[in-house]
Amino acid sequence: QKEVEQDPGPLSVPEGAIVSLNCTYSNSAFQYFMWYRQYSRKGPELLMYTYSSGNKEDGRFTAQVDKSSKYISLFIRDSQPSDSATYLCAMKTGSSASKIIFGSGTRLSIRP
Amino acid sequence: DAGVIQSPRHEVTEMGQEVTLRCKPISGHNSLFWYRQTMMRGLELLIYFNNNVPIDDSGMPEDRFSAKMPNASFSTLKIQPSEPRDSAVYFCASSSQGNDYGYTFGSGTRLTVV
């Protein structure tokens, strides 16, 4: 079993829809949770991060962490065609020496 | 800052040839990571350096792969001899010590071995 599981999609929704992207994980030691966005033929870029459980909002994006269920989500409101990309969840433990573990990514397409 | 700079952007080589990928991390970042991305396996960590010292190379697939970081501003990933299954996008990323919030990635090198 992989440490981090993510549905690869593809996911296609109409413009303006609410998008929900999710990941599950198995390592209860993970403390830092991140979402990266990767446009075609580009490197991943950090979109949002959260520490431990709870929600974090940034504009149209909301990251949610449920440590009891080992489940994290990214919600995109009022989705735009420019949101079309691959979204990778990522996480790491609290140890400064630990490395980030990435999900395999979900490919998202927003139809105009 | 120009970000993490990788070269070349694209590389096409014949099986058996040596391939060298290059990376310049962000100035001031003291951790550097080499990743490989494929459709089948996603983003895989190959090796990472802290203060120019290799810390974890458990992701390096086999002895054909080697990586060096001779100074804080330059790293190379070498494949010798290359094989078709090495075809992938190779990313370099860097971060500063104590940054728990993620890495900055370069634009990647798309390697095709024919």
CSV table of N, CA and C in Angstrom, one decimal, chain A residues 25 31 33 35 48-57 62-68 71-75:
chain,number,residue,atom,x,y,z
A,25,TYR,N,-4.2,8.8,3.4
A,25,TYR,CA,-2.8,8.5,3.7
A,25,TYR,C,-2.8,7.5,4.8
A,31,GLN,N,2.3,15.5,9.6
A,31,GLN,CA,1.9,16.7,10.3
A,31,GLN,C,1.6,17.9,9.3
A,33,PHE,N,0.7,19.3,5.5
A,33,PHE,CA,-0.1,18.8,4.3
A,33,PHE,C,-0.1,19.9,3.3
A,35,TRP,N,-0.8,21.1,-1.0
A,35,TRP,CA,-1.3,20.9,-2.4
A,35,TRP,C,-0.4,21.6,-3.4
A,48,MET,N,-1.1,25.4,-1.6
A,48,MET,CA,-1.5,25.7,-0.3
A,48,MET,C,-0.9,24.7,0.7
A,49,TYR,N,-0.8,25.1,1.9
A,49,TYR,CA,-0.3,24.2,2.9
A,49,TYR,C,-1.0,24.3,4.2
A,50,THR,N,-1.1,23.3,5.0
A,50,THR,CA,-1.7,23.4,6.3
A,50,THR,C,-0.9,22.5,7.3
A,51,TYR,N,-1.0,22.9,8.5
A,51,TYR,CA,-0.3,22.2,9.6
A,51,TYR,C,-1.4,21.5,10.4
A,52,SER,N,-1.3,20.2,10.6
A,52,SER,CA,-2.2,19.4,11.5
A,52,SER,C,-3.6,19.5,10.9
A,53,SER,N,-4.6,19.4,11.7
A,53,SER,CA,-6.0,19.3,11.3
A,53,SER,C,-6.6,20.7,11.1
A,54,GLY,N,-7.7,20.7,10.4
A,54,GLY,CA,-8.4,22.0,10.2
A,54,GLY,C,-8.5,22.4,8.8
A,55,ASN,N,-9.1,23.6,8.6
A,55,ASN,CA,-9.3,24.2,7.3
A,55,ASN,C,-8.4,25.4,7.1
A,56,LYS,N,-8.1,25.6,5.8
A,56,LYS,CA,-7.4,26.9,5.5
A,56,LYS,C,-8.0,27.4,4.2
A,57,GLU,N,-8.3,28.6,4.1
A,57,GLU,CA,-8.9,29.2,2.9
A,57,GLU,C,-8.0,30.2,2.3
A,62,THR,N,-9.9,26.1,-0.7
A,62,THR,CA,-10.0,25.7,0.7
A,62,THR,C,-9.3,24.3,0.8
A,63,ALA,N,-8.4,24.3,1.7
A,63,ALA,CA,-7.7,23.0,2.1
A,63,ALA,C,-8.3,22.5,3.4
A,64,GLN,N,-8.5,21.2,3.5
A,64,GLN,CA,-9.2,20.6,4.7
A,64,GLN,C,-8.4,19.4,5.0
A,65,VAL,N,-8.1,19.2,6.3
A,65,VAL,CA,-7.4,18.1,6.8
A,65,VAL,C,-8.2,17.4,7.9
A,66,ASP,N,-8.4,16.1,7.8
A,66,ASP,CA,-9.1,15.3,8.9
A,66,ASP,C,-8.1,14.2,9.3
A,67,LYS,N,-7.3,14.5,10.3
A,67,LYS,CA,-6.3,13.5,10.7
A,67,LYS,C,-7.0,12.2,11.3
A,68,SER,N,-8.1,12.4,11.9
A,68,SER,CA,-8.8,11.2,12.5
A,68,SER,C,-9.1,10.2,11.4
A,71,TYR,N,-7.4,11.8,5.9
A,71,TYR,CA,-8.1,12.3,4.7
A,71,TYR,C,-7.9,13.7,4.5
A,72,ILE,N,-7.4,14.2,3.3
A,72,ILE,CA,-7.3,15.6,3.1
A,72,ILE,C,-8.0,15.9,1.8
A,73,SER,N,-8.5,17.2,1.7
A,73,SER,CA,-9.3,17.6,0.6
A,73,SER,C,-8.8,19.0,0.1
A,74,LEU,N,-9.0,19.3,-1.1
A,74,LEU,CA,-8.9,20.6,-1.7
A,74,LEU,C,-10.1,21.0,-2.4
A,75,PHE,N,-10.8,22.1,-2.1
A,75,PHE,CA,-12.0,22.5,-2.7
A,75,PHE,C,-11.7,23.8,-3.5
